[in-house]
PDB file of C-alpha atoms in Angstrom:
ATOM      1  CA  UNK Y1363     -66.515 228.088  67.781  1.00 53.00           C
ATOM      2  CA  UNK Y1364     -65.582 224.739  68.081  1.00 51.00           C
ATOM      3  CA  UNK Y1365     -62.841 223.110  65.830  1.00 48.00           C
ATOM      4  CA  UNK Y1366     -61.095 219.762  65.968  1.00 45.00           C
ATOM      5  CA  UNK Y1367     -59.621 221.516  63.323  1.00 42.00           C
ATOM      6  CA  UNK Y1368     -58.068 224.521  65.428  1.00 42.00           C
ATOM      7  CA  UNK Y1369     -55.180 222.596  66.885  1.00 43.00           C
ATOM      8  CA  UNK Y1370     -53.651 221.676  63.739  1.00 42.00           C
ATOM      9  CA  UNK Y1371     -53.468 222.994  59.571  1.00 51.00           C
ATOM     10  CA  UNK Y1372     -55.618 220.652  57.157  1.00 56.00           C
ATOM     11  CA  UNK Y1373     -52.159 218.453  55.975  1.00 72.00           C
ATOM     12  CA  UNK Y1374     -52.544 216.358  58.791  1.00 93.00           C
ATOM     13  CA  UNK Y1375     -56.239 216.075  59.319  1.00 96.00           C
ATOM     14  CA  UNK Y1376     -56.958 211.677  59.710  1.00 95.00           C
ATOM     15  CA  UNK Y1377     -52.664 211.371  58.731  1.00 95.00           C
ATOM     16  CA  UNK Y1378     -53.067 208.755  62.220  1.00 95.00           C
ATOM     17  CA  UNK Y1379     -55.604 205.763  61.368  1.00 96.00           C
ATOM     18  CA  UNK Y1380     -54.128 203.782  63.571  1.00 96.00           C
ATOM     19  CA  UNK Y1381     -54.796 205.729  66.013  1.00 96.00           C
ATOM     20  CA  UNK Y1382     -58.191 204.321  65.935  1.00 97.00           C
ATOM     21  CA  UNK Y1383     -60.179 201.986  67.739  1.00 97.00           C
ATOM     22  CA  UNK Y1384     -58.524 198.488  65.966  1.00 97.00           C
ATOM     23  CA  UNK Y1385     -62.065 197.268  64.294  1.00 97.00           C
ATOM     24  CA  UNK Y1386     -61.894 200.409  62.419  1.00 97.00           C
ATOM     25  CA  UNK Y1387     -58.986 199.401  60.409  1.00 96.00           C
ATOM     26  CA  UNK Y1388     -59.967 195.925  59.862  1.00 96.00           C
ATOM     27  CA  UNK Y1389     -61.596 194.804  56.916  1.00 93.00           C
ATOM     28  CA  UNK Y1390     -62.693 191.634  57.713  1.00 96.00           C
ATOM     29  CA  UNK Y1391     -64.467 192.547  60.723  1.00 96.00           C
ATOM     30  CA  UNK Y1392     -68.117 192.731  60.549  1.00 97.00           C
ATOM     31  CA  UNK Y1393     -68.692 195.799  62.203  1.00 97.00           C
ATOM     32  CA  UNK Y1394     -65.108 197.215  60.853  1.00 97.00           C
ATOM     33  CA  UNK Y1395     -66.382 196.957  57.672  1.00 97.00           C
ATOM     34  CA  UNK Y1396     -69.247 199.374  58.333  1.00 98.00           C
ATOM     35  CA  UNK Y1397     -67.098 202.160  59.169  1.00 98.00           C
ATOM     36  CA  UNK Y1398     -66.452 205.229  56.853  1.00 98.00           C
ATOM     37  CA  UNK Y1399     -63.317 207.115  57.230  1.00 98.00           C
ATOM     38  CA  UNK Y1400     -64.168 211.219  56.172  1.00 98.00           C
ATOM     39  CA  UNK Y1401     -61.965 212.937  54.441  1.00 96.00           C
ATOM     40  CA  UNK Y1402     -60.983 216.342  54.917  1.00 96.00           C
ATOM     41  CA  UNK Y1403     -63.580 218.130  53.320  1.00 96.00           C
ATOM     42  CA  UNK Y1404     -66.023 215.851  54.451  1.00 97.00           C
ATOM     43  CA  UNK Y1405     -64.804 216.385  57.435  1.00 96.00           C
ATOM     44  CA  UNK Y1406     -64.844 220.412  56.796  1.00 95.00           C
ATOM     45  CA  UNK Y1407     -68.420 219.934  56.465  1.00 96.00           C
ATOM     46  CA  UNK Y1408     -69.420 218.239  59.433  1.00 96.00           C
ATOM     47  CA  UNK Y1409     -67.535 220.657  61.437  1.00 93.00           C
ATOM     48  CA  UNK Y1410     -69.529 223.271  59.954  1.00 94.00           C
ATOM     49  CA  UNK Y1411     -72.933 221.658  61.050  1.00 95.00           C
ATOM     50  CA  UNK Y1412     -72.082 220.691  64.246  1.00 95.00           C
ATOM     51  CA  UNK Y1413     -69.298 221.504  66.290  1.00 92.00           C
ATOM     52  CA  UNK Y1414     -68.155 225.043  64.648  1.00 92.00           C
ATOM     53  CA  UNK Y1415     -71.851 226.033  65.661  1.00 93.00           C
ATOM     54  CA  UNK Y1416     -70.895 226.097  69.432  1.00 93.00           C
ATOM     55  CA  UNK Y1417     -68.909 228.821  70.794  1.00 90.00           C
ATOM     56  CA  UNK Y1418     -65.909 227.422  72.523  1.00 84.00           C
ATOM     57  CA  UNK Y1419     -64.180 227.399  76.288  1.00 78.00           C
ATOM     58  CA  UNK Y1420     -60.421 226.212  76.166  1.00 74.00           C
ATOM     59  CA  UNK Y1421     -59.026 224.877  73.020  1.00 69.00           C
ATOM     60  CA  UNK Y1422     -61.831 222.250  71.247  1.00 73.00           C
ATOM     61  CA  UNK Y1423     -64.236 222.438  74.442  1.00 81.00           C
ATOM     62  CA  UNK Y1424     -67.507 223.553  74.235  1.00 90.00           C
ATOM     63  CA  UNK Y1425     -68.658 226.182  76.154  1.00 91.00           C
ATOM     64  CA  UNK Y1426     -71.558 225.163  77.532  1.00 91.00           C
ATOM     65  CA  UNK Y1427     -71.703 227.794  80.400  1.00 89.00           C
ATOM     66  CA  UNK Y1428     -73.045 230.082  77.533  1.00 89.00           C
ATOM     67  CA  UNK Y1429     -74.946 227.990  75.513  1.00 89.00           C
ATOM     68  CA  UNK Y1430     -77.808 225.498  76.490  1.00 90.00           C
ATOM     69  CA  UNK Y1431     -77.523 221.966  77.102  1.00 94.00           C
ATOM     70  CA  UNK Y1432     -80.374 219.367  77.008  1.00 95.00           C
ATOM     71  CA  UNK Y1433     -78.551 216.676  80.259  1.00 95.00           C
ATOM     72  CA  UNK Y1434     -75.328 216.257  81.913  1.00 96.00           C
ATOM     73  CA  UNK Y1435     -74.575 212.928  82.467  1.00 96.00           C
ATOM     74  CA  UNK Y1436     -71.271 211.330  84.518  1.00 96.00           C
ATOM     75  CA  UNK Y1437     -69.763 207.901  84.107  1.00 94.00           C
ATOM     76  CA  UNK Y1438     -68.374 206.093  86.252  1.00 93.00           C
ATOM     77  CA  UNK Y1439     -66.287 203.669  84.441  1.00 93.00           C
ATOM     78  CA  UNK Y1440     -65.695 202.221  81.021  1.00 93.00           C
ATOM     79  CA  UNK Y1441     -69.042 199.542  81.557  1.00 95.00           C
ATOM     80  CA  UNK Y1442     -70.846 202.787  82.941  1.00 95.00           C
ATOM     81  CA  UNK Y1443     -69.937 204.392  79.483  1.00 96.00           C
ATOM     82  CA  UNK Y1444     -71.014 201.158  77.127  1.00 96.00           C
ATOM     83  CA  UNK Y1445     -74.609 200.897  79.391  1.00 97.00           C
ATOM     84  CA  UNK Y1446     -74.605 205.455  78.727  1.00 97.00           C
ATOM     85  CA  UNK Y1447     -73.919 205.176  75.287  1.00 97.00           C
ATOM     86  CA  UNK Y1448     -76.435 202.174  74.709  1.00 98.00           C
ATOM     87  CA  UNK Y1449     -79.542 204.834  76.007  1.00 97.00           C
ATOM     88  CA  UNK Y1450     -78.178 207.857  74.410  1.00 97.00           C
ATOM     89  CA  UNK Y1451     -78.198 206.092  71.346  1.00 97.00           C
ATOM     90  CA  UNK Y1452     -81.153 203.949  71.674  1.00 97.00           C
ATOM     91  CA  UNK Y1453     -83.559 205.873  69.348  1.00 96.00           C
ATOM     92  CA  UNK Y1454     -80.934 206.248  66.404  1.00 97.00           C
ATOM     93  CA  UNK Y1455     -80.178 202.369  66.834  1.00 97.00           C
ATOM     94  CA  UNK Y1456     -84.208 202.022  66.318  1.00 97.00           C
ATOM     95  CA  UNK Y1457     -84.260 204.395  63.432  1.00 96.00           C
ATOM     96  CA  UNK Y1458     -81.448 202.400  61.740  1.00 97.00           C
ATOM     97  CA  UNK Y1459     -79.505 205.825  61.939  1.00 97.00           C
ATOM     98  CA  UNK Y1460     -75.523 206.149  61.625  1.00 98.00           C
ATOM     99  CA  UNK Y1461     -73.295 207.941  63.833  1.00 98.00           C
ATOM    100  CA  UNK Y1462     -70.557 210.903  63.459  1.00 98.00           C
ATOM    101  CA  UNK Y1463     -67.175 209.967  65.478  1.00 98.00           C
ATOM    102  CA  UNK Y1464     -65.490 213.238  65.680  1.00 96.00           C
ATOM    103  CA  UNK Y1465     -62.464 212.529  67.457  1.00 95.00           C
ATOM    104  CA  UNK Y1466     -60.699 215.486  70.253  1.00 91.00           C
ATOM    105  CA  UNK Y1467     -57.514 214.379  68.389  1.00 88.00           C
ATOM    106  CA  UNK Y1468     -57.511 216.054  64.486  1.00 90.00           C
ATOM    107  CA  UNK Y1469     -54.918 212.990  63.553  1.00 94.00           C
ATOM    108  CA  UNK Y1470     -57.707 210.274  63.769  1.00 96.00           C
ATOM    109  CA  UNK Y1471     -60.236 210.428  60.656  1.00 97.00           C
ATOM    110  CA  UNK Y1472     -63.755 211.559  61.651  1.00 98.00           C
ATOM    111  CA  UNK Y1473     -65.873 207.760  61.229  1.00 98.00           C
ATOM    112  CA  UNK Y1474     -69.257 207.448  60.646  1.00 98.00           C
ATOM    113  CA  UNK Y1475     -70.939 204.012  61.124  1.00 98.00           C
ATOM    114  CA  UNK Y1476     -74.482 202.716  61.772  1.00 98.00           C
ATOM    115  CA  UNK Y1477     -75.632 203.443  65.491  1.00 98.00           C
ATOM    116  CA  UNK Y1478     -75.867 199.817  66.207  1.00 98.00           C
ATOM    117  CA  UNK Y1479     -72.291 199.175  65.962  1.00 98.00           C
ATOM    118  CA  UNK Y1480     -71.519 202.368  67.478  1.00 98.00           C
ATOM    119  CA  UNK Y1481     -73.198 200.686  70.749  1.00 98.00           C
ATOM    120  CA  UNK Y1482     -71.760 197.476  70.549  1.00 97.00           C
ATOM    121  CA  UNK Y1483     -68.230 199.165  70.746  1.00 98.00           C
ATOM    122  CA  UNK Y1484     -68.643 202.234  72.435  1.00 97.00           C
ATOM    123  CA  UNK Y1485     -65.509 200.681  74.802  1.00 96.00           C
ATOM    124  CA  UNK Y1486     -63.501 200.749  71.936  1.00 97.00           C
ATOM    125  CA  UNK Y1487     -64.099 204.553  71.276  1.00 97.00           C
ATOM    126  CA  UNK Y1488     -63.708 205.459  75.072  1.00 95.00           C
ATOM    127  CA  UNK Y1489     -60.413 203.444  74.872  1.00 94.00           C
ATOM    128  CA  UNK Y1490     -59.251 205.255  71.423  1.00 93.00           C
ATOM    129  CA  UNK Y1491     -59.810 208.752  72.800  1.00 83.00           C
ATOM    130  CA  UNK Y1492     -61.965 209.596  75.594  1.00 79.00           C
ATOM    131  CA  UNK Y1493     -62.722 213.007  74.095  1.00 92.00           C
ATOM    132  CA  UNK Y1494     -65.033 212.758  71.449  1.00 96.00           C
ATOM    133  CA  UNK Y1495     -68.316 214.067  70.292  1.00 96.00           C
ATOM    134  CA  UNK Y1496     -71.441 211.787  69.063  1.00 97.00           C
ATOM    135  CA  UNK Y1497     -73.365 213.253  65.747  1.00 98.00           C
ATOM    136  CA  UNK Y1498     -76.353 211.039  64.417  1.00 97.00           C
ATOM    137  CA  UNK Y1499     -76.202 211.754  61.219  1.00 97.00           C
ATOM    138  CA  UNK Y1500     -79.079 214.183  60.076  1.00 88.00           C
ATOM    139  CA  UNK Y1501     -80.354 214.860  63.284  1.00 92.00           C
ATOM    140  CA  UNK Y1502     -79.350 218.066  65.547  1.00 95.00           C
ATOM    141  CA  UNK Y1503     -78.105 216.348  68.171  1.00 96.00           C
ATOM    142  CA  UNK Y1504     -74.525 217.054  69.484  1.00 97.00           C
ATOM    143  CA  UNK Y1505     -73.162 214.701  72.602  1.00 97.00           C
ATOM    144  CA  UNK Y1506     -69.404 215.529  73.822  1.00 95.00           C
ATOM    145  CA  UNK Y1507     -67.761 212.926  75.699  1.00 95.00           C
ATOM    146  CA  UNK Y1508     -64.870 214.276  78.031  1.00 92.00           C
ATOM    147  CA  UNK Y1509     -61.740 212.381  80.141  1.00 89.00           C
ATOM    148  CA  UNK Y1510     -63.409 213.377  83.026  1.00 91.00           C
ATOM    149  CA  UNK Y1511     -66.724 211.600  82.870  1.00 93.00           C
ATOM    150  CA  UNK Y1512     -68.714 214.394  81.420  1.00 94.00           C
ATOM    151  CA  UNK Y1513     -71.244 213.477  78.959  1.00 96.00           C
ATOM    152  CA  UNK Y1514     -72.704 216.811  77.687  1.00 96.00           C
ATOM    153  CA  UNK Y1515     -75.585 216.216  75.034  1.00 97.00           C
ATOM    154  CA  UNK Y1516     -77.007 219.378  73.433  1.00 97.00           C
ATOM    155  CA  UNK Y1517     -78.753 220.046  70.586  1.00 96.00           C
ATOM    156  CA  UNK Y1518     -77.086 221.815  67.751  1.00 96.00           C
ATOM    157  CA  UNK Y1519     -77.510 225.144  67.061  1.00 93.00           C
ATOM    158  CA  UNK Y1520     -79.003 226.684  63.496  1.00 88.00           C
ATOM    159  CA  UNK Y1521     -76.601 228.391  61.409  1.00 73.00           C
TER     160      UNK Y1521
END
């Protein structure tokens, strides 16, 4: 089971919100005001519904050798990632859905935001933590983004 929590105990979850992209901590930023930081209980509930349903490879990387996935993409640079994120999230933007961003760094709190904010701020998200997962809330998709530019799109296994 993959859990970003496995690196540390719950007491340090979200203890470094300053590691988040600046806009997420700026109450004067239009996009920042739409970001919600999840507390430990909310994080655990989200992990149980998403990451914990996948087998782990090493650390907190999903073992996609032993579980099916829909697609694998690679970004070359920040501009390419920005276009890729817009493509991957376009249907969620159209439906006005919220996206959760789950960081590979457990010290950063999981955040949710409207999909259009995630698309507009895709570069900021990548710069803050190049290892993260995006999950459209209420859906069954998980998008894993690794530091090497690999992006994997998978359907979350049922419980």
